[in-house]
mmCIF file of C-alpha atoms in Angstrom:
data_model
loop_
_atom_site.group_PDB
_atom_site.id
_atom_site.type_symbol
_atom_site.label_atom_id
_atom_site.label_comp_id
_atom_site.label_asym_id
_atom_site.label_seq_id
_atom_site.Cartn_x
_atom_site.Cartn_y
_atom_site.Cartn_z
ATOM 1 C CA MET A 1 -14.919 -2.763 43.355
ATOM 2 C CA THR A 2 -15.272 -0.555 40.330
ATOM 3 C CA GLN A 3 -12.452 -0.141 37.844
ATOM 4 C CA LEU A 4 -11.422 3.461 37.182
ATOM 5 C CA GLU A 5 -10.838 4.364 33.544
ATOM 6 C CA GLU A 6 -9.181 7.505 32.283
ATOM 7 C CA SER A 7 -10.860 9.434 29.505
ATOM 8 C CA LEU A 8 -10.114 12.316 27.152
ATOM 9 C CA PHE A 9 -13.100 14.527 26.320
ATOM 10 C CA GLY A 10 -15.392 11.650 27.204
ATOM 11 C CA ILE A 11 -13.448 9.131 25.085
ATOM 12 C CA PRO A 12 -12.206 6.221 27.204
ATOM 13 C CA LEU A 13 -8.468 5.618 27.059
ATOM 14 C CA SER A 14 -8.555 2.041 28.264
ATOM 15 C CA THR A 15 -6.331 -0.445 26.442
ATOM 16 C CA HIS A 16 -8.058 -3.542 27.823
ATOM 17 C CA ARG A 17 -9.632 -5.961 25.383
ATOM 18 C CA ASN A 18 -13.194 -7.157 25.889
ATOM 19 C CA ARG A 19 -12.616 -10.796 26.825
ATOM 20 C CA SER A 20 -16.309 -11.617 26.940
ATOM 21 C CA VAL A 21 -16.425 -11.525 23.129
ATOM 22 C CA ALA A 22 -14.645 -14.211 21.125
ATOM 23 C CA LEU A 23 -11.692 -12.702 19.224
ATOM 24 C CA GLY A 24 -12.648 -9.284 20.490
ATOM 25 C CA GLU A 25 -10.677 -6.279 19.308
ATOM 26 C CA PHE A 26 -8.710 -3.852 21.407
ATOM 27 C CA PRO A 27 -10.194 -0.355 21.726
ATOM 28 C CA TYR A 28 -9.639 1.728 18.582
ATOM 29 C CA GLU A 29 -8.052 -1.259 16.833
ATOM 30 C CA LEU A 30 -10.440 -1.086 13.893
ATOM 31 C CA GLY A 31 -10.043 2.689 13.696
ATOM 32 C CA ILE A 32 -6.259 2.352 13.507
ATOM 33 C CA ALA A 33 -6.574 -0.273 10.763
ATOM 34 C CA ALA A 34 -8.931 1.990 8.808
ATOM 35 C CA PHE A 35 -6.584 4.959 9.150
ATOM 36 C CA SER A 36 -3.574 2.910 8.034
ATOM 37 C CA VAL A 37 -5.160 1.710 4.791
ATOM 38 C CA LEU A 38 -6.693 5.157 4.145
ATOM 39 C CA MET A 39 -3.278 6.821 4.478
ATOM 40 C CA PHE A 40 -1.655 4.150 2.301
ATOM 41 C CA ARG A 41 -4.117 4.503 -0.579
ATOM 42 C CA THR A 42 -4.267 8.299 -0.534
ATOM 43 C CA THR A 43 -0.485 8.624 -0.242
ATOM 44 C CA ILE A 44 0.820 6.121 -2.790
ATOM 45 C CA PRO A 45 -0.668 6.766 -6.266
ATOM 46 C CA ALA A 46 -1.189 4.146 -8.915
ATOM 47 C CA LEU A 47 0.383 6.290 -11.641
ATOM 48 C CA PRO A 48 3.429 8.584 -11.509
ATOM 49 C CA SER A 49 3.444 12.352 -12.034
ATOM 50 C CA ASN A 50 0.006 12.835 -10.423
ATOM 51 C CA GLN A 51 -1.826 11.254 -13.361
ATOM 52 C CA GLU A 52 -4.294 9.561 -11.028
ATOM 53 C CA PRO A 53 -7.219 11.873 -10.078
ATOM 54 C CA LEU A 54 -7.186 12.887 -6.433
ATOM 55 C CA ALA A 55 -10.931 12.234 -6.119
ATOM 56 C CA LEU A 56 -10.485 8.641 -7.316
ATOM 57 C CA ARG A 57 -7.663 8.101 -4.847
ATOM 58 C CA TRP A 58 -9.738 9.398 -1.938
ATOM 59 C CA PHE A 59 -12.783 7.401 -3.030
ATOM 60 C CA PHE A 60 -10.915 4.112 -2.872
ATOM 61 C CA GLY A 61 -9.114 5.202 0.298
ATOM 62 C CA VAL A 62 -12.392 5.894 2.102
ATOM 63 C CA LEU A 63 -13.866 2.650 0.761
ATOM 64 C CA LEU A 64 -10.902 0.616 2.005
ATOM 65 C CA GLY A 65 -11.031 2.404 5.351
ATOM 66 C CA PHE A 66 -14.718 1.552 5.674
ATOM 67 C CA LEU A 67 -14.054 -2.111 4.908
ATOM 68 C CA ALA A 68 -11.269 -2.219 7.501
ATOM 69 C CA PHE A 69 -13.374 -0.404 10.116
ATOM 70 C CA THR A 70 -16.278 -2.797 9.645
ATOM 71 C CA ASN A 71 -13.858 -5.719 10.110
ATOM 72 C CA LYS A 72 -14.298 -7.290 6.689
ATOM 73 C CA SER A 73 -12.089 -10.168 5.604
ATOM 74 C CA TYR A 74 -8.547 -9.464 4.470
ATOM 75 C CA GLU A 75 -9.306 -11.294 1.238
ATOM 76 C CA LEU A 76 -11.990 -8.748 0.348
ATOM 77 C CA ILE A 77 -9.854 -5.779 1.423
ATOM 78 C CA ALA A 78 -6.889 -7.031 -0.613
ATOM 79 C CA ALA A 79 -9.101 -7.565 -3.667
ATOM 80 C CA VAL A 80 -10.533 -4.043 -3.457
ATOM 81 C CA GLU A 81 -7.059 -2.602 -2.889
ATOM 82 C CA LEU A 82 -5.633 -4.355 -5.951
ATOM 83 C CA PHE A 83 -8.657 -3.257 -7.970
ATOM 84 C CA SER A 84 -8.207 0.353 -6.807
ATOM 85 C CA TYR A 85 -4.708 0.376 -8.299
ATOM 86 C CA ALA A 86 -5.816 -1.396 -11.472
ATOM 87 C CA VAL A 87 -8.599 1.077 -12.330
ATOM 88 C CA PRO A 88 -6.357 4.137 -12.965
ATOM 89 C CA ILE A 89 -3.981 1.989 -15.004
ATOM 90 C CA CYS A 90 -6.865 0.743 -17.149
ATOM 91 C CA LEU A 91 -8.183 4.270 -17.633
ATOM 92 C CA HIS A 92 -4.775 5.418 -18.923
ATOM 93 C CA ALA A 93 -3.902 2.170 -20.724
ATOM 94 C CA ASP A 94 -3.370 3.737 -24.139
ATOM 95 C CA TRP A 95 -0.380 1.466 -24.775
ATOM 96 C CA ILE A 96 -2.684 -1.549 -24.446
ATOM 97 C CA LEU A 97 -5.183 -0.091 -26.911
ATOM 98 C CA LEU A 98 -2.582 0.779 -29.557
ATOM 99 C CA PRO A 99 -2.823 -2.594 -31.397
ATOM 100 C CA TRP A 100 -6.610 -2.099 -31.664
ATOM 101 C CA LYS A 101 -6.517 1.370 -33.211
ATOM 102 C CA SER A 102 -6.595 0.002 -36.740
ATOM 103 C CA LEU A 103 -9.466 -2.389 -35.937
ATOM 104 C CA VAL A 104 -11.668 -0.423 -33.543
ATOM 105 C CA GLN A 105 -13.070 3.048 -33.966
ATOM 106 C CA PRO A 106 -11.977 5.651 -31.365
ATOM 107 C CA GLN A 107 -15.490 5.971 -29.889
ATOM 108 C CA TYR A 108 -15.275 2.357 -28.728
ATOM 109 C CA PHE A 109 -12.095 2.872 -26.712
ATOM 110 C CA ASN A 110 -14.064 3.716 -23.576
ATOM 111 C CA PHE A 111 -15.904 0.413 -23.961
ATOM 112 C CA LEU A 112 -12.564 -1.402 -24.177
ATOM 113 C CA ARG A 113 -11.423 0.381 -21.035
ATOM 114 C CA LEU A 114 -14.551 -0.855 -19.236
ATOM 115 C CA ILE A 115 -13.720 -4.388 -20.366
ATOM 116 C CA LEU A 116 -10.194 -3.995 -18.982
ATOM 117 C CA ILE A 117 -11.621 -2.758 -15.669
ATOM 118 C CA ALA A 118 -13.968 -5.754 -15.471
ATOM 119 C CA ILE A 119 -11.082 -8.141 -16.212
ATOM 120 C CA SER A 120 -8.944 -6.448 -13.548
ATOM 121 C CA ALA A 121 -11.761 -6.906 -11.006
ATOM 122 C CA VAL A 122 -11.894 -10.641 -11.695
ATOM 123 C CA LEU A 123 -8.100 -10.932 -11.545
ATOM 124 C CA SER A 124 -7.995 -8.986 -8.267
ATOM 125 C CA LEU A 125 -10.512 -11.364 -6.688
ATOM 126 C CA GLY A 126 -8.606 -14.376 -7.997
ATOM 127 C CA VAL A 127 -5.203 -13.190 -6.811
ATOM 128 C CA SER A 128 -6.461 -12.251 -3.339
ATOM 129 C CA HIS A 129 -8.231 -15.603 -3.009
ATOM 130 C CA VAL A 130 -5.127 -17.570 -4.015
ATOM 131 C CA VAL A 131 -2.966 -15.622 -1.561
ATOM 132 C CA ALA A 132 -5.485 -15.738 1.308
ATOM 133 C CA THR A 133 -6.046 -19.490 1.055
ATOM 134 C CA GLY A 134 -2.312 -20.231 0.970
ATOM 135 C CA GLU A 135 -2.431 -21.852 -2.477
ATOM 136 C CA LEU A 136 0.134 -19.376 -3.829
ATOM 137 C CA LEU A 137 2.616 -20.320 -1.115
ATOM 138 C CA GLN A 138 2.061 -24.010 -1.853
ATOM 139 C CA TRP A 139 2.699 -23.423 -5.560
ATOM 140 C CA ILE A 140 5.891 -21.502 -4.780
ATOM 141 C CA GLN A 141 7.098 -24.291 -2.509
ATOM 142 C CA TRP A 142 6.272 -26.873 -5.168
ATOM 143 C CA CYS A 143 8.056 -24.937 -7.936
ATOM 144 C CA THR A 144 11.098 -23.976 -5.863
ATOM 145 C CA PRO A 145 13.991 -26.464 -5.992
ATOM 146 C CA SER A 146 14.969 -28.020 -2.693
ATOM 147 C CA ALA A 147 18.475 -26.525 -2.873
ATOM 148 C CA ILE A 148 17.069 -22.988 -3.016
ATOM 149 C CA SER A 149 14.557 -23.603 -0.218
ATOM 150 C CA GLU A 150 17.265 -25.095 1.986
ATOM 151 C CA GLY A 151 19.482 -22.124 1.218
ATOM 152 C CA PHE A 152 16.758 -19.711 2.353
ATOM 153 C CA SER A 153 16.267 -21.786 5.499
ATOM 154 C CA SER A 154 19.969 -21.588 6.282
ATOM 155 C CA PHE A 155 20.154 -17.812 5.795
ATOM 156 C CA LEU A 156 16.773 -16.905 7.326
ATOM 157 C CA PRO A 157 15.493 -18.252 10.668
ATOM 158 C CA ILE A 158 12.211 -19.472 9.197
ATOM 159 C CA LYS A 159 11.965 -22.654 11.244
ATOM 160 C CA GLU A 160 12.987 -20.845 14.432
ATOM 161 C CA VAL A 161 10.324 -18.181 13.947
ATOM 162 C CA GLN A 162 7.706 -20.866 13.307
ATOM 163 C CA ALA A 163 8.782 -22.724 16.460
ATOM 164 C CA ALA A 164 8.612 -19.514 18.519
ATOM 165 C CA TYR A 165 5.146 -18.790 17.156
ATOM 166 C CA ASP A 166 3.951 -22.283 18.071
ATOM 167 C CA ILE A 167 5.292 -21.851 21.623
ATOM 168 C CA LEU A 168 3.507 -18.507 22.020
ATOM 169 C CA ASP A 169 0.299 -19.988 20.662
ATOM 170 C CA ARG A 170 0.305 -22.566 23.451
ATOM 171 C CA PHE A 171 0.188 -19.844 26.101
ATOM 172 C CA VAL A 172 -2.806 -18.084 24.508
ATOM 173 C CA MET A 173 -5.910 -19.553 26.072
ATOM 174 C CA GLU A 174 -8.339 -18.340 23.404
ATOM 175 C CA PRO A 175 -8.029 -20.405 20.193
ATOM 176 C CA GLY A 176 -7.087 -18.404 17.101
ATOM 177 C CA LEU A 177 -6.472 -15.160 19.023
ATOM 178 C CA LEU A 178 -2.727 -14.992 18.343
ATOM 179 C CA ARG A 179 -3.176 -15.536 14.604
ATOM 180 C CA TYR A 180 -5.944 -12.935 14.551
ATOM 181 C CA GLN A 181 -3.872 -10.293 16.358
ATOM 182 C CA VAL A 182 -0.686 -11.000 14.386
ATOM 183 C CA SER A 183 -2.603 -10.646 11.126
ATOM 184 C CA ARG A 184 -3.972 -7.285 12.259
ATOM 185 C CA LEU A 185 -0.504 -6.165 13.342
ATOM 186 C CA LEU A 186 1.026 -7.079 9.966
ATOM 187 C CA PHE A 187 -1.850 -5.328 8.152
ATOM 188 C CA VAL A 188 -1.383 -2.061 10.051
ATOM 189 C CA THR A 189 2.427 -2.196 10.006
ATOM 190 C CA PHE A 190 2.616 -2.802 6.256
ATOM 191 C CA HIS A 191 0.315 0.070 5.317
ATOM 192 C CA ILE A 192 1.774 2.566 7.801
ATOM 193 C CA GLN A 193 5.424 1.801 7.029
ATOM 194 C CA CYS A 194 4.956 1.805 3.255
ATOM 195 C CA GLY A 195 3.025 5.075 3.365
ATOM 196 C CA ILE A 196 5.583 6.805 5.591
ATOM 197 C CA GLY A 197 8.444 5.393 3.506
ATOM 198 C CA TYR A 198 6.901 6.737 0.307
ATOM 199 C CA LEU A 199 6.516 10.188 1.872
ATOM 200 C CA GLY A 200 10.135 10.115 3.062
ATOM 201 C CA ILE A 201 11.481 9.153 -0.356
ATOM 202 C CA ASP A 202 9.327 11.784 -2.053
ATOM 203 C CA PHE A 203 10.598 14.435 0.367
ATOM 204 C CA LEU A 204 14.221 13.488 -0.324
ATOM 205 C CA LYS A 205 13.618 13.617 -4.080
ATOM 206 C CA GLU A 206 12.030 17.072 -3.847
ATOM 207 C CA GLU A 207 14.847 18.312 -1.616
ATOM 208 C CA GLN A 208 17.463 16.997 -4.064
ATOM 209 C CA HIS A 209 15.616 18.607 -6.971
ATOM 210 C CA ARG A 210 15.570 21.911 -5.102
ATOM 211 C CA ARG A 211 19.317 21.693 -4.435
ATOM 212 C CA ASN A 212 19.987 20.907 -8.092
ATOM 213 C CA MET A 213 17.985 23.960 -9.134
ATOM 214 C CA LEU A 214 19.961 26.158 -6.735
ATOM 215 C CA VAL A 215 23.247 24.812 -8.123
ATOM 216 C CA ARG A 216 22.107 25.478 -11.691
ATOM 217 C CA MET A 217 21.069 29.025 -10.791
ATOM 218 C CA ASP A 218 24.442 29.593 -9.114
ATOM 219 C CA VAL A 219 26.333 28.266 -12.124
ATOM 220 C CA SER A 220 24.297 30.282 -14.611
ATOM 221 C CA GLY A 221 24.697 33.391 -12.446
ATOM 222 C CA GLY A 222 28.467 32.914 -12.374
ATOM 223 C CA GLU A 223 28.622 32.570 -16.148
ATOM 224 C CA ASP A 224 26.634 35.803 -16.584
ATOM 225 C CA ASP A 225 29.027 37.622 -14.259
ATOM 226 C CA ASP A 226 32.022 36.369 -16.261
ATOM 227 C CA GLU A 227 30.466 37.577 -19.505
ATOM 228 C CA GLU A 228 29.815 41.020 -17.973
ATOM 229 C CA GLU A 229 33.395 41.251 -16.752
ATOM 230 C CA LYS A 230 34.716 40.316 -20.210
ATOM 231 C CA SER A 231 32.546 42.870 -21.939
ATOM 232 C CA ALA A 232 33.586 45.551 -19.401
ATOM 233 C CA SER A 233 37.286 44.785 -19.947
ATOM 234 C CA LYS A 234 36.830 45.050 -23.723
ATOM 235 C CA ASP A 235 35.180 48.448 -23.363
ATOM 236 C CA VAL A 236 38.091 49.669 -21.276
#
């Protein structure tokens, strides 16, 4: 018996996962992940007031989308994403170069910026590695006093969520599948929600700015009318 699949312009619309492949993805899962990180990087700039070049933003967005579509590790994607935000900051890091103005000639500032970019690349790899391996969480747990950790546990259902996750993991027959899918879900949700949230806040700010401008124009127009009325009454 053959299984009928619906399609749209020749594109299959099936939502079934290929179970013959270990940790196989759902259809269009990698495309959705690539779109989420592309939208995030092209939407949220590294610098305010459009100081980051649009071409640089799209370059890193397409690069991150390619890494997500080719199913690279989250450690590599996080490192490239951190580096993509560090590069514009290093290119406009005049406040960092101010102490060196008396010691270094201006023609060497571009060389110093390249050094800052290289340092940011190393730091991005280090930070993503520490977070991906769980060492950062272990350090936080070690540095956090027991009273604070117990307070978080009493306010947040951390142990309950962990117990529920362990119960769900027992019902998944394929080892590591639940962790793999949850990681993908958190990756897509974070980038989509942050990107949409940034657009919403930016829209509200622009709308408020527009209303403020209309109020100022109304107030200035009223003052001009009052001055005209006063001058007309004096002439009479």
